[in-house]
Coordinates of C-alpha atoms in Angstrom, one line a residue:
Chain A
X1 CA -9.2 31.5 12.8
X2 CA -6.8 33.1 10.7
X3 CA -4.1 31.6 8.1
X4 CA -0.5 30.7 9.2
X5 CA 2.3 33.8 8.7
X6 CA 3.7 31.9 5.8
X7 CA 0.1 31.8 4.1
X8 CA -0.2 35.4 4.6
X9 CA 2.8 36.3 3.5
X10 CA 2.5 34.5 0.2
X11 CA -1.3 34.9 -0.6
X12 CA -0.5 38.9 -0.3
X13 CA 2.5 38.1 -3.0
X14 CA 5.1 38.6 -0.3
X15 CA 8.5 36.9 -1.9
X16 CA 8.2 34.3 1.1
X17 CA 11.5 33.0 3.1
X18 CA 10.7 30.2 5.3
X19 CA 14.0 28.8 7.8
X20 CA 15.1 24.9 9.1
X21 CA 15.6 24.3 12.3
X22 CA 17.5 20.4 13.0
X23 CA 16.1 19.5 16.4
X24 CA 19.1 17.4 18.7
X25 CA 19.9 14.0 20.0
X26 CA 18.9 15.2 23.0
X27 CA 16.0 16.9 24.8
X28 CA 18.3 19.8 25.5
X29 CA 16.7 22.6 22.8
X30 CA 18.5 25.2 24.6
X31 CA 20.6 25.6 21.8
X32 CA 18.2 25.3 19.0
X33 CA 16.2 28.1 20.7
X34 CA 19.0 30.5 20.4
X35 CA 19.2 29.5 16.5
X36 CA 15.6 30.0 16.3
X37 CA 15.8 33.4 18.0
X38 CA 18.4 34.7 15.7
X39 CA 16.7 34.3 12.7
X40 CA 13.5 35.4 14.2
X41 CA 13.5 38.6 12.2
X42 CA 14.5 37.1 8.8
X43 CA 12.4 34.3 8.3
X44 CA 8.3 34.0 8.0
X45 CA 8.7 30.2 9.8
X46 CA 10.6 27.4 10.6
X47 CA 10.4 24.2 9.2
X48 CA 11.1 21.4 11.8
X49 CA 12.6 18.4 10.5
X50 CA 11.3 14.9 11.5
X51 CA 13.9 12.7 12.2
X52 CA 16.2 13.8 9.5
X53 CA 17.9 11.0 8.0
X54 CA 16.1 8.8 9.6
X55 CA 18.6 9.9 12.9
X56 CA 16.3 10.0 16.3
X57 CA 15.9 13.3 17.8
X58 CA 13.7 15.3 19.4
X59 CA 10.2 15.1 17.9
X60 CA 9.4 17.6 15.0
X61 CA 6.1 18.2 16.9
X62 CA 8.0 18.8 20.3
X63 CA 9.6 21.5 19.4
X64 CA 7.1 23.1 17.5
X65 CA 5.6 23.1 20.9
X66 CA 8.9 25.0 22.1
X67 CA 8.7 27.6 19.4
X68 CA 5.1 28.9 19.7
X69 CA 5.9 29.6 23.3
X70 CA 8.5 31.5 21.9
X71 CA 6.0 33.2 19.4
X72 CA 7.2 31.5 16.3
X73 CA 5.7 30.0 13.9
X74 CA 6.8 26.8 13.1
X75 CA 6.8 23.9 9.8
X76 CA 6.4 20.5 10.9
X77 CA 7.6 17.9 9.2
X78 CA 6.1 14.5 9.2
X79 CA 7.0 11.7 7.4
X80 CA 5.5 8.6 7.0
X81 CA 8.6 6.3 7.5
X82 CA 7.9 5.8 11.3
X83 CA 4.1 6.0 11.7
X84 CA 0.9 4.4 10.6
X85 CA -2.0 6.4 9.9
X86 CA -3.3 6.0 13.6
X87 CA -0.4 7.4 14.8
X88 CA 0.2 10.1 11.7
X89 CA -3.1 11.4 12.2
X90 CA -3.5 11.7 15.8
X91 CA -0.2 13.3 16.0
X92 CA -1.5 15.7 13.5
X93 CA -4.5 16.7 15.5
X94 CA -2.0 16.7 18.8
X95 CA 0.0 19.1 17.1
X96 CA -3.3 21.3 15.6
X97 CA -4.3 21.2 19.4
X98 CA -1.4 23.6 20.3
X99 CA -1.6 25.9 17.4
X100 CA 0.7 24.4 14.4
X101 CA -0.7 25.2 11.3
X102 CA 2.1 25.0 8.6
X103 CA 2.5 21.0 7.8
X104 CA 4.9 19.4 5.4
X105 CA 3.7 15.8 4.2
X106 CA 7.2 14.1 3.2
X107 CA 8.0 10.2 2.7
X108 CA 11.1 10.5 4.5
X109 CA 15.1 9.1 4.2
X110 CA 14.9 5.2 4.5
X111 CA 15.5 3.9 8.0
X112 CA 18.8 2.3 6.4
X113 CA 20.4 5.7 6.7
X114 CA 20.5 6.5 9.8
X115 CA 21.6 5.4 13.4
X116 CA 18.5 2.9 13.8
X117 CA 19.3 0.5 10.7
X118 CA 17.5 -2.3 12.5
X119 CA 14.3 -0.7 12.4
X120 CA 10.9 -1.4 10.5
X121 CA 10.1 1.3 8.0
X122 CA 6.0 1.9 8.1
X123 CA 5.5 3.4 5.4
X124 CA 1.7 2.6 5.6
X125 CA 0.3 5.4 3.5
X126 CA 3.1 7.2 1.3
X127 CA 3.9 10.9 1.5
X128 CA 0.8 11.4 -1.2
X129 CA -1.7 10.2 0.5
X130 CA -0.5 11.2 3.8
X131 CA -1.3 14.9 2.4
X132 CA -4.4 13.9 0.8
X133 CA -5.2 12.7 4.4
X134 CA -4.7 16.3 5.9
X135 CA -6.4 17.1 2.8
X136 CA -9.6 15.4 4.0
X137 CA -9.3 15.7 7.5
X138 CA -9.1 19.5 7.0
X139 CA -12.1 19.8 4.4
X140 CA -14.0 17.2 4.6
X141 CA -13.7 16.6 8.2
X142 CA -13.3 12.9 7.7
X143 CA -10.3 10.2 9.0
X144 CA -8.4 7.9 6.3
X145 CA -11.0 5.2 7.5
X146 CA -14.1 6.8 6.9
X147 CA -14.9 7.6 10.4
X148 CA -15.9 11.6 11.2
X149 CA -13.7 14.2 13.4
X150 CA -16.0 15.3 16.6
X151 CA -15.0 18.9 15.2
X152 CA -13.8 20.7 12.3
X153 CA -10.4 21.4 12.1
X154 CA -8.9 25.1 11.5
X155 CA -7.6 26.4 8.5
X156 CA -4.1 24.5 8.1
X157 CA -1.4 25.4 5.1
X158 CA -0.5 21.8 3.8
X159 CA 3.1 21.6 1.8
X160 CA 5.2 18.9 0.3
X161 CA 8.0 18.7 -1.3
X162 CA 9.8 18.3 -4.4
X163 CA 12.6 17.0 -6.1
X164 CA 13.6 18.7 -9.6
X165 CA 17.1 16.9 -9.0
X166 CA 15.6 12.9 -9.1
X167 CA 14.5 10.8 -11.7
X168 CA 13.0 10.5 -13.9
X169 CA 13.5 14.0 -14.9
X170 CA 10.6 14.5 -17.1
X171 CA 8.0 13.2 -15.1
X172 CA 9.1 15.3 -12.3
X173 CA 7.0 18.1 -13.2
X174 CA 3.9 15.8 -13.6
X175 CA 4.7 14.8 -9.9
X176 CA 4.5 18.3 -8.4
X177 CA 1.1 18.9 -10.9
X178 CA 0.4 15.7 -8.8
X179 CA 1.0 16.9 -5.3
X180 CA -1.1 19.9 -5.7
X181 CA -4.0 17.4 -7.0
X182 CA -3.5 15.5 -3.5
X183 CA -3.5 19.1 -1.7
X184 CA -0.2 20.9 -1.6
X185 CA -0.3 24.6 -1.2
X186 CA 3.4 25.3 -1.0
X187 CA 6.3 23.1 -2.1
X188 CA 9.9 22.9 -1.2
X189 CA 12.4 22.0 -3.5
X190 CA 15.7 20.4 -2.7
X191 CA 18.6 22.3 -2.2
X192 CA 19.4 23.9 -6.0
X193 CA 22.9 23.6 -6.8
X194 CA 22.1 22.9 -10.5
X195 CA 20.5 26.2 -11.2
X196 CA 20.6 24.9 -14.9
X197 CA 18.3 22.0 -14.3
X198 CA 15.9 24.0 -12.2
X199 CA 15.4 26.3 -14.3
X200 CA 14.4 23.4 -16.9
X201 CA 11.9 22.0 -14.5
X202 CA 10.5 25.1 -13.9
X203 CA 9.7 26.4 -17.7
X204 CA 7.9 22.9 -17.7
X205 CA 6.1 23.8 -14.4
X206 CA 5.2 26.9 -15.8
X207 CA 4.2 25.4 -19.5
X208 CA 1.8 23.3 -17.5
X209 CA 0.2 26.6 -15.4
X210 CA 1.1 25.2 -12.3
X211 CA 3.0 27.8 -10.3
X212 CA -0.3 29.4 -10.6
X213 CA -1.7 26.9 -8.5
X214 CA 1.1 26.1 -5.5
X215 CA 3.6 28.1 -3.9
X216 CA 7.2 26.8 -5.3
X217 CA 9.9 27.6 -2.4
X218 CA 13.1 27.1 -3.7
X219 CA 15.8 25.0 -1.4
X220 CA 19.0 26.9 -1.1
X221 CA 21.5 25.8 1.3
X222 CA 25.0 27.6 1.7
X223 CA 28.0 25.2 1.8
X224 CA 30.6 25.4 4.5
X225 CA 33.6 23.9 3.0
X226 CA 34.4 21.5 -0.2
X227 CA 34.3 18.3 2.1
X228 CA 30.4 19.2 2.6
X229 CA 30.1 19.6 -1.1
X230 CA 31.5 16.4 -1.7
X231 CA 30.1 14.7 0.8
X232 CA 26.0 16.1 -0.7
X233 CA 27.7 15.4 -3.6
X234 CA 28.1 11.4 -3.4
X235 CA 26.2 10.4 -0.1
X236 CA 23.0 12.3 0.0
X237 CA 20.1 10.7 -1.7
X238 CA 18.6 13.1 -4.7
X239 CA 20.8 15.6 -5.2
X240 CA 23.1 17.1 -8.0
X241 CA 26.2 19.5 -6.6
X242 CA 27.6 20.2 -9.9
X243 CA 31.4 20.1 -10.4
X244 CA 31.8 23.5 -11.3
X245 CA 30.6 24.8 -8.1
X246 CA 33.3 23.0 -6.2
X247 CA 35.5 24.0 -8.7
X248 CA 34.5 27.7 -7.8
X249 CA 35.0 26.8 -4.0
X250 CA 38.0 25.3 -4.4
X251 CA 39.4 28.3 -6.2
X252 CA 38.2 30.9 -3.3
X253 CA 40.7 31.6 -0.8
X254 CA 37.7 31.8 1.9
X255 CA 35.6 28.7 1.2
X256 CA 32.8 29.6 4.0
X257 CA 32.7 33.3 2.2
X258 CA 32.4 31.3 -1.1
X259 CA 29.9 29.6 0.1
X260 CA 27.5 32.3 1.3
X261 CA 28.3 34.3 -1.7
X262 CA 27.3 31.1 -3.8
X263 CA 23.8 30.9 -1.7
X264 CA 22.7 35.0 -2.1
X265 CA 23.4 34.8 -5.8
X266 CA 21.0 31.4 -5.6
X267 CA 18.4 33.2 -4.0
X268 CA 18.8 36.1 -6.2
X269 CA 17.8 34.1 -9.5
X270 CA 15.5 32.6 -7.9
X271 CA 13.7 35.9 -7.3
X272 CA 13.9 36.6 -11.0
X273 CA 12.8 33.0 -12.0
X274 CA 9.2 33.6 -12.8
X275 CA 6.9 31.0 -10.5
X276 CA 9.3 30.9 -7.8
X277 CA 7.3 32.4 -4.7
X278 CA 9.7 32.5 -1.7
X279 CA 12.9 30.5 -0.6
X280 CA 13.2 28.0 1.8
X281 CA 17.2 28.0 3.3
X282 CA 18.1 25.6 5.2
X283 CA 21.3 26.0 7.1
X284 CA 20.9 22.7 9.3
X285 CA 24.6 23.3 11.6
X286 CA 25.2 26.4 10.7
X287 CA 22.0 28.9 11.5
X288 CA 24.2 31.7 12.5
X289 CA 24.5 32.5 8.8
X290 CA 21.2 32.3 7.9
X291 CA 20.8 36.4 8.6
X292 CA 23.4 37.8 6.5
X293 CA 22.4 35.4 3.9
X294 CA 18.8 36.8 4.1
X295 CA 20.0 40.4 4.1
X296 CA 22.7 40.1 1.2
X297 CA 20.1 38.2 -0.8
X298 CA 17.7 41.4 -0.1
X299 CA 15.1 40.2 1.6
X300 CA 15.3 42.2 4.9
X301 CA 13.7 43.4 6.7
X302 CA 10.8 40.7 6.2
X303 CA 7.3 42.2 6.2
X304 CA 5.2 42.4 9.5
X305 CA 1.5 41.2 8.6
X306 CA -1.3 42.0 10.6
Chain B
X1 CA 9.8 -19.7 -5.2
X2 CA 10.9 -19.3 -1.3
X3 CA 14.4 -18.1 -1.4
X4 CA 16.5 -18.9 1.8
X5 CA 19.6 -18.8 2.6
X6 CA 22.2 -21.3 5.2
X7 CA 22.1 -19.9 8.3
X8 CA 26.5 -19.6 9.2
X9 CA 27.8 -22.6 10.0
X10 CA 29.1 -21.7 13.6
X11 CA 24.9 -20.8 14.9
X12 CA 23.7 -24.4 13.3
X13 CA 26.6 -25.7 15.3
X14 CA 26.1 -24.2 18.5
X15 CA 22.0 -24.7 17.8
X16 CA 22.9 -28.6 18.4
X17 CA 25.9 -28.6 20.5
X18 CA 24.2 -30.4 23.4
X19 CA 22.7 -33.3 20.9
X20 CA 25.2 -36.6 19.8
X21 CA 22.3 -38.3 17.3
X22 CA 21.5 -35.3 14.6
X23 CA 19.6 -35.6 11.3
X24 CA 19.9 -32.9 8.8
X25 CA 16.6 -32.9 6.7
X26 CA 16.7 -31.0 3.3
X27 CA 14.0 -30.2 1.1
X28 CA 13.2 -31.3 -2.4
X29 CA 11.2 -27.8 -3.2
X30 CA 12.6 -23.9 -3.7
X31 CA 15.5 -24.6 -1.4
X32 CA 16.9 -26.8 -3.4
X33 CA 16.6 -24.7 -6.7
X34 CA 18.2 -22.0 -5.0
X35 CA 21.1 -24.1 -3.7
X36 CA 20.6 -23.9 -0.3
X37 CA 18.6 -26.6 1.6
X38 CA 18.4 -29.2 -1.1
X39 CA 20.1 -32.8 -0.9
X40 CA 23.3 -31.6 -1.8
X41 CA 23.2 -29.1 1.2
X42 CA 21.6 -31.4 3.5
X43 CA 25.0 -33.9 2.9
X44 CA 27.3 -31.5 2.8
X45 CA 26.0 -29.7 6.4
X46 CA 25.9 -33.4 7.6
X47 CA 29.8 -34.0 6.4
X48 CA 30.9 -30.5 8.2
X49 CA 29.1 -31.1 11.2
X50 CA 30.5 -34.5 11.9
X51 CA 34.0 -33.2 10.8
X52 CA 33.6 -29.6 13.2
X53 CA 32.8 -32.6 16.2
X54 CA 35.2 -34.4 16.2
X55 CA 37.6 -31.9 15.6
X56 CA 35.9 -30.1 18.7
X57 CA 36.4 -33.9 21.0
X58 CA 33.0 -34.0 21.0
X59 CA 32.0 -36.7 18.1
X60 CA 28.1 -37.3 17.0
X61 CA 26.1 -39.5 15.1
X62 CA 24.8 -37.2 11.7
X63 CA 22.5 -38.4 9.2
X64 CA 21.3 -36.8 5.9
X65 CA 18.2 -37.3 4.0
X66 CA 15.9 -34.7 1.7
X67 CA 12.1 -35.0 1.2
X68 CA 10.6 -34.4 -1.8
X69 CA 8.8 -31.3 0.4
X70 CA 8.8 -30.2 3.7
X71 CA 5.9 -27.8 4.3
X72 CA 3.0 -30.9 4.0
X73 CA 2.8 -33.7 6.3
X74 CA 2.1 -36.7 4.0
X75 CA 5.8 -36.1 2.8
X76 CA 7.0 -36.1 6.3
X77 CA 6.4 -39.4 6.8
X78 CA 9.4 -41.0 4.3
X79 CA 11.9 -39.7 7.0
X80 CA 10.0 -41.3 10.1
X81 CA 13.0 -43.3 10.6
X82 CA 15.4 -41.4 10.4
X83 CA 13.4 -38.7 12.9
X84 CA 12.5 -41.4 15.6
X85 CA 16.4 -42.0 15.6
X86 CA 17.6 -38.7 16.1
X87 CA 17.6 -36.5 19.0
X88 CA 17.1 -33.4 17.3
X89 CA 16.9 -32.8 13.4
X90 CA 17.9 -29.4 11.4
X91 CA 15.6 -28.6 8.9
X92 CA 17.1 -26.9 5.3
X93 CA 13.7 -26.4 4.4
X94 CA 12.2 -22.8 5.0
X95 CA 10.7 -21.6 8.4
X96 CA 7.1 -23.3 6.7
X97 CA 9.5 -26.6 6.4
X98 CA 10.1 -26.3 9.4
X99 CA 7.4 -25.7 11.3
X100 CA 5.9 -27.9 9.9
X101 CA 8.1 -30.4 11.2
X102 CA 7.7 -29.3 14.6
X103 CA 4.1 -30.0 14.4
X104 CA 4.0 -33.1 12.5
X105 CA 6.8 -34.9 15.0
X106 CA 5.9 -33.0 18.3
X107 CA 8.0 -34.8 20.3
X108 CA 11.1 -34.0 18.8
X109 CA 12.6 -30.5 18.3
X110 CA 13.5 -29.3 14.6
X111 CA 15.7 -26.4 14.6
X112 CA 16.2 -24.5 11.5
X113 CA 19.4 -24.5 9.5
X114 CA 18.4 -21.9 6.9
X115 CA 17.2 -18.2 7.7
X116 CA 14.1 -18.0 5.2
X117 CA 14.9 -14.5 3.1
X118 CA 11.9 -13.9 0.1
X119 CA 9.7 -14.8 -2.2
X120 CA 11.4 -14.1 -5.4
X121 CA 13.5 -15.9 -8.3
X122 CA 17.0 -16.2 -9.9
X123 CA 17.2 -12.9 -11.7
X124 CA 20.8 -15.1 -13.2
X125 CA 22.5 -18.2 -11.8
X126 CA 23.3 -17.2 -8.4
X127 CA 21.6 -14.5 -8.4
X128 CA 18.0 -14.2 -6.9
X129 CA 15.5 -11.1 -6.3
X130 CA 12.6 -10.2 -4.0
X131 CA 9.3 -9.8 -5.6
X132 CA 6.4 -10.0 -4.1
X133 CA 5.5 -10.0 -0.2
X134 CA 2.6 -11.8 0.0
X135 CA 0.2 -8.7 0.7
X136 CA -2.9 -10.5 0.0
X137 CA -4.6 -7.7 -2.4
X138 CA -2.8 -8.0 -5.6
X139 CA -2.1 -4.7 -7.7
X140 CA 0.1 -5.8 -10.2
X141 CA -2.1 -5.1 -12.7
X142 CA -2.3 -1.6 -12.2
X143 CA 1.3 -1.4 -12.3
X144 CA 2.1 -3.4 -15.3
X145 CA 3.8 -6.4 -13.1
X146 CA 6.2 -4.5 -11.2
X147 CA 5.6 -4.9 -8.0
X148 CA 6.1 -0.7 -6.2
X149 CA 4.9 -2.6 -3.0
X150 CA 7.8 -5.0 -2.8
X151 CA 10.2 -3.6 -4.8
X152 CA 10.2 0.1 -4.0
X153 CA 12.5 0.3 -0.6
X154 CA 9.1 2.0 0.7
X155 CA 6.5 0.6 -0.5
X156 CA 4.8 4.0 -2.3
X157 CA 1.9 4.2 -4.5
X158 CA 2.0 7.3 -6.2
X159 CA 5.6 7.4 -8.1
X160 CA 9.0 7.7 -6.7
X161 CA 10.3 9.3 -3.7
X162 CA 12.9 12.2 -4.5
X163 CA 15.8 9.6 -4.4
X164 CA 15.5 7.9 -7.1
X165 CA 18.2 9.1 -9.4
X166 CA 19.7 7.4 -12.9
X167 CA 17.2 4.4 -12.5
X168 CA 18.5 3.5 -8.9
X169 CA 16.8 3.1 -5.4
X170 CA 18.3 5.8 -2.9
X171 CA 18.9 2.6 -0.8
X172 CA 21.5 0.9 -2.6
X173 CA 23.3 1.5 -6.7
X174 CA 22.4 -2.4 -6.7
X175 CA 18.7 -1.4 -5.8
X176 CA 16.7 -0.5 -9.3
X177 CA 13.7 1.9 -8.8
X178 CA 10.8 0.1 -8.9
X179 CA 9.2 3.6 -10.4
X180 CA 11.5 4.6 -12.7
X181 CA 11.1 0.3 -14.1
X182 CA 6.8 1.2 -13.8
X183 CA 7.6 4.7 -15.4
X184 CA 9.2 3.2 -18.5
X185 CA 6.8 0.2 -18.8
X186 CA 3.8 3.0 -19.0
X187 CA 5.4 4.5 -21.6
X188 CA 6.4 1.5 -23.6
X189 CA 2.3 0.5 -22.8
X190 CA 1.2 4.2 -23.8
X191 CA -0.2 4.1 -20.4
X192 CA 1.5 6.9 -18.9
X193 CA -1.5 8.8 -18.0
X194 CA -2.0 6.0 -15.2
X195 CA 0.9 7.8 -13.0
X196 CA -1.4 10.6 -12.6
X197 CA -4.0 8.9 -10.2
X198 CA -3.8 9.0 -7.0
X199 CA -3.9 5.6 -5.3
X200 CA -6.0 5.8 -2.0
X201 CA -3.9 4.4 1.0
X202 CA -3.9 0.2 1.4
X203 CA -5.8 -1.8 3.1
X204 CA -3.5 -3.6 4.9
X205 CA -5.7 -6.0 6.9
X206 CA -5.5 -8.5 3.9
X207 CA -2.3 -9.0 4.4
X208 CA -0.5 -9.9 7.9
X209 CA -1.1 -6.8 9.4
X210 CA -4.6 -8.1 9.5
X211 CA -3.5 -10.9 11.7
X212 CA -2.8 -14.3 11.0
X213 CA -4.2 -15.7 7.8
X214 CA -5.6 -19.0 7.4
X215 CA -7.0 -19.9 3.9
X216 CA -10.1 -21.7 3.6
X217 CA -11.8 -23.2 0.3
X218 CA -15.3 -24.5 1.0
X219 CA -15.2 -26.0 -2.4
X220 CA -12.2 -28.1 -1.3
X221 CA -12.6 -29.4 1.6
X222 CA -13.2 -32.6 2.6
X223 CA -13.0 -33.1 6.7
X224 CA -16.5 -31.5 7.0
X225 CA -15.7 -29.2 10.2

């Protein structure tokens, strides 16, 4: 069995750039398909998101199914919000089944947020022991109960993520060094529009050795227009969009420009910020931009490994 | 203490609109220190009732009366009267209260007048807060008396979730972050070293996702069965 594209391309050193793909209120992926075919040559693989915002859509797990008949490789998401560990688990070996090997363990929006306020949130086994779980499952061959898988699992590349932009700030560090104790091979960081404050939590990460010991993906996403700034801004949970930056976009005549011009310069310091392995961009509504972005930011063309 | 809260006025009235002898039955316990199913309340949803009847051409018969607690039979039995008169009676107490009700007088419906909301306590007067959930396995001491399984919007274990920002729950500003409260408690306890282990998932079967509980003491018991 070999390791995932987005293993390869970091273990070789490989500055890694990994793509989002927002699966729809519908079954209909016909047009998630064409986003995923035109970033096909400038990202290593897609993360699927699982429910984002706690809005039902089409199963992170689904269209991973979709994209490896495509011959992609995708990320998928899975939260803990909507499943117990029965379900978490057998989902996780549903998904292995068909070849997914790239998982993100996240805790998920609360249910409050999104178009099902009226339903339970599970949360039977948070987002850290959901990946110490995979952890287990994967090396130890053993469930969360105890009882023994009938056969080993293949190699799987287990992420999380991580949020430099919460509180409290100084322990924020301690919770990445943390995540990487409960398994996390690659982390993803929310979208960095404080560069100033990454770059903080990332001397501590690197005071405490541990970019030598994960993958750190930083989270760039371009914004669109100053109403998507604001709106991040005020009604996104854990993030910081800095008033400056709006100030910048509100002084461009072409905000959208702006806004991709903002995002390359992101991913340009984040390839000089020592510890930073790859970027993860995540263009959820508006994909089209994704290869320019990639390109400008001098990362194309994305090496092909055997 | 069992925080509940009046159910609105127009459901109690339609949840007895085809009754014309009604007893309202408050509780002497938590309902009455949180102002909402005490004496007080049990006159006062007595008074509006009778006034919303006759307004409505339909007039009825209420009675009030509180006992000193709702959730054990032996105190059911001061308002025998008052029950045996009355077609239906709307409990104030909590949905134990009333249940308990139900079973004790079996004959006669008790419909509840109060939706039961938490276990918690008055935080300030009028003010009261959600604290513990009953989850039979007690961690509290691991996390300095801050409950993270209550009062973290989901429940985690291992430190707070990336929305936690300036001491407040992603859920609401009113919402504080059960973490960040257990963060700052470690440090005042030079305990912060705790936040580094990793708390193996729950086991959830000791509290009602293990079914319904039923709590026997040998050591206490006296019917011999």
């Amino acid at each position: 069995m070999t390791a995932s594209n987005l293993q390869k391309m970091l273990d070789r050193g490989n500055f890694a750039v990994s793509g989002e793909l927002g699966p729809p209120k519908s079954a209909d992926l016909s047009t998630l398909k064409h986003h995923a075919h035109d970033m096909r040559n400038h990202v290593d693989s897609y993360n699927i998101t699982d429910n984002q915002t706690a809005i039902v859509r089409t199963s992170s797990i689904g269209v991973a199914a979709t994209l490896i008949q495509m011959g992609l490789e995708p990320n998928v998401q899975m939260t803990v919000r909507d499943r117990n560990r029965i379900c978490l688990q057998s989902d996780l070996l549903g998904a292995v089944s068909f070849g997914v090997r790239n998982f993100l363990c996240l805790q998920g929006d609360h249910a409050k947020f999104g178009n099902e306020p009226g339903s339970k949130n599970v949360n039977d086994v948070d987002s850290m022991q959901w990946l110490q779980a995979v952890k287990k499952m994967r090396d130890e061959g053993i469930f969360i109960g105890g009882d023994k898988l009938e056969h080993p699992l293949p190699p799987l590349f287990l992420g999380a993520v991580v949020n430099p932009f919460a509180d409290p700030f100084e322990y924020r560090p301690y919770r990445l060094a943390k995540k990487i104790a409960a398994g996390a091979q690659f982390v993803q960081t929310q979208c960095i529009f404080d560069i100033d404050r990454f770059e903080r939590w990332m001397t501590k990460v690197r005071e405490l050795g541990l970019h030598k010991k994960v993958y750190i993906l930083g989270g760039v996403t371009p914004i669109k227009s100053i109403g998507a700034a604001r709106y991040m801004q005020s009604n996104v949970a854990g993030m910081i969009v800095p008033e400056a930056l709006i100030t910048r976009l509100k002084g461009a005549q072409d905000k959208k420009r702006e806004g991709i011009n903002i995002a390359v310069e992101t991913i340009q310091r984040l390839r000089e910020t020592e510890g930073v392995a790859g970027v993860h961009v995540m263009a959820i509504a508006w994909e089209e931009v994704v290869p320019e972005i990639v390109e400008r930011a001098g990362l194309y063309p994305r090496p092909v490994l055997s | 203490m069992i925080v509940g809260e009046r159910k609105p006025f127009p459901k109690i009235l339609q949840s007895v609109e085809n009754y014309e002898k009604i007893l309202v039955l408050g509780c002497g316990e938590c309902v009455t220190v949180c102002m909402a199913g005490g004496d007080k309340e049990a006159k006062e949803t007595a008074l509006a009732l009778s006034i919303a009847r006759k307004r409505a051409g339909k007039p009825v018969a209420v009675e009030s009366k509180t006992v000193e607690r709702q959730c054990e039979f032996e105190y059911l039995e001061a308002a025998r009267r008052q029950v045996e008169a009355a077609e239906v009676v709307i409990s104030l107490a909590c949905g134990v209260g009333v249940q308990a009700m139900n079973m004790h007088f079996a004959d006669k419906l008790t419909v509840p007048g109060l939706n039961t909301t938490f276990m918690g306590m008055p935080l300030r007067q009028g003010v009261w807060t959600e604290n513990c959930l009953g989850c039979g396995d007690c961690v509290l001491d691991l996390t300095l008396g801050i409950c993270p399984i209550t009062r973290c919007s989901k429940s985690m274990f291992n430190g707070p979730c990336g929305g936690s920002q300036e001491g407040k729950c992603e859920v609401s500003k009113e919402v504080d972050c059960a973490w960040q409260l257990i963060y700052d408690r470690l440090i005042k306890m030079d305990m912060l070293e705790r936040m580094e282990v990793i708390h193996p998932p729950k086991d959830w079967s000791a509290s009602h996702h293990g079914s319904v509980r039923t709590s026997v003491r040998e050591d206490v018991r006296i019917d011999g069965q």
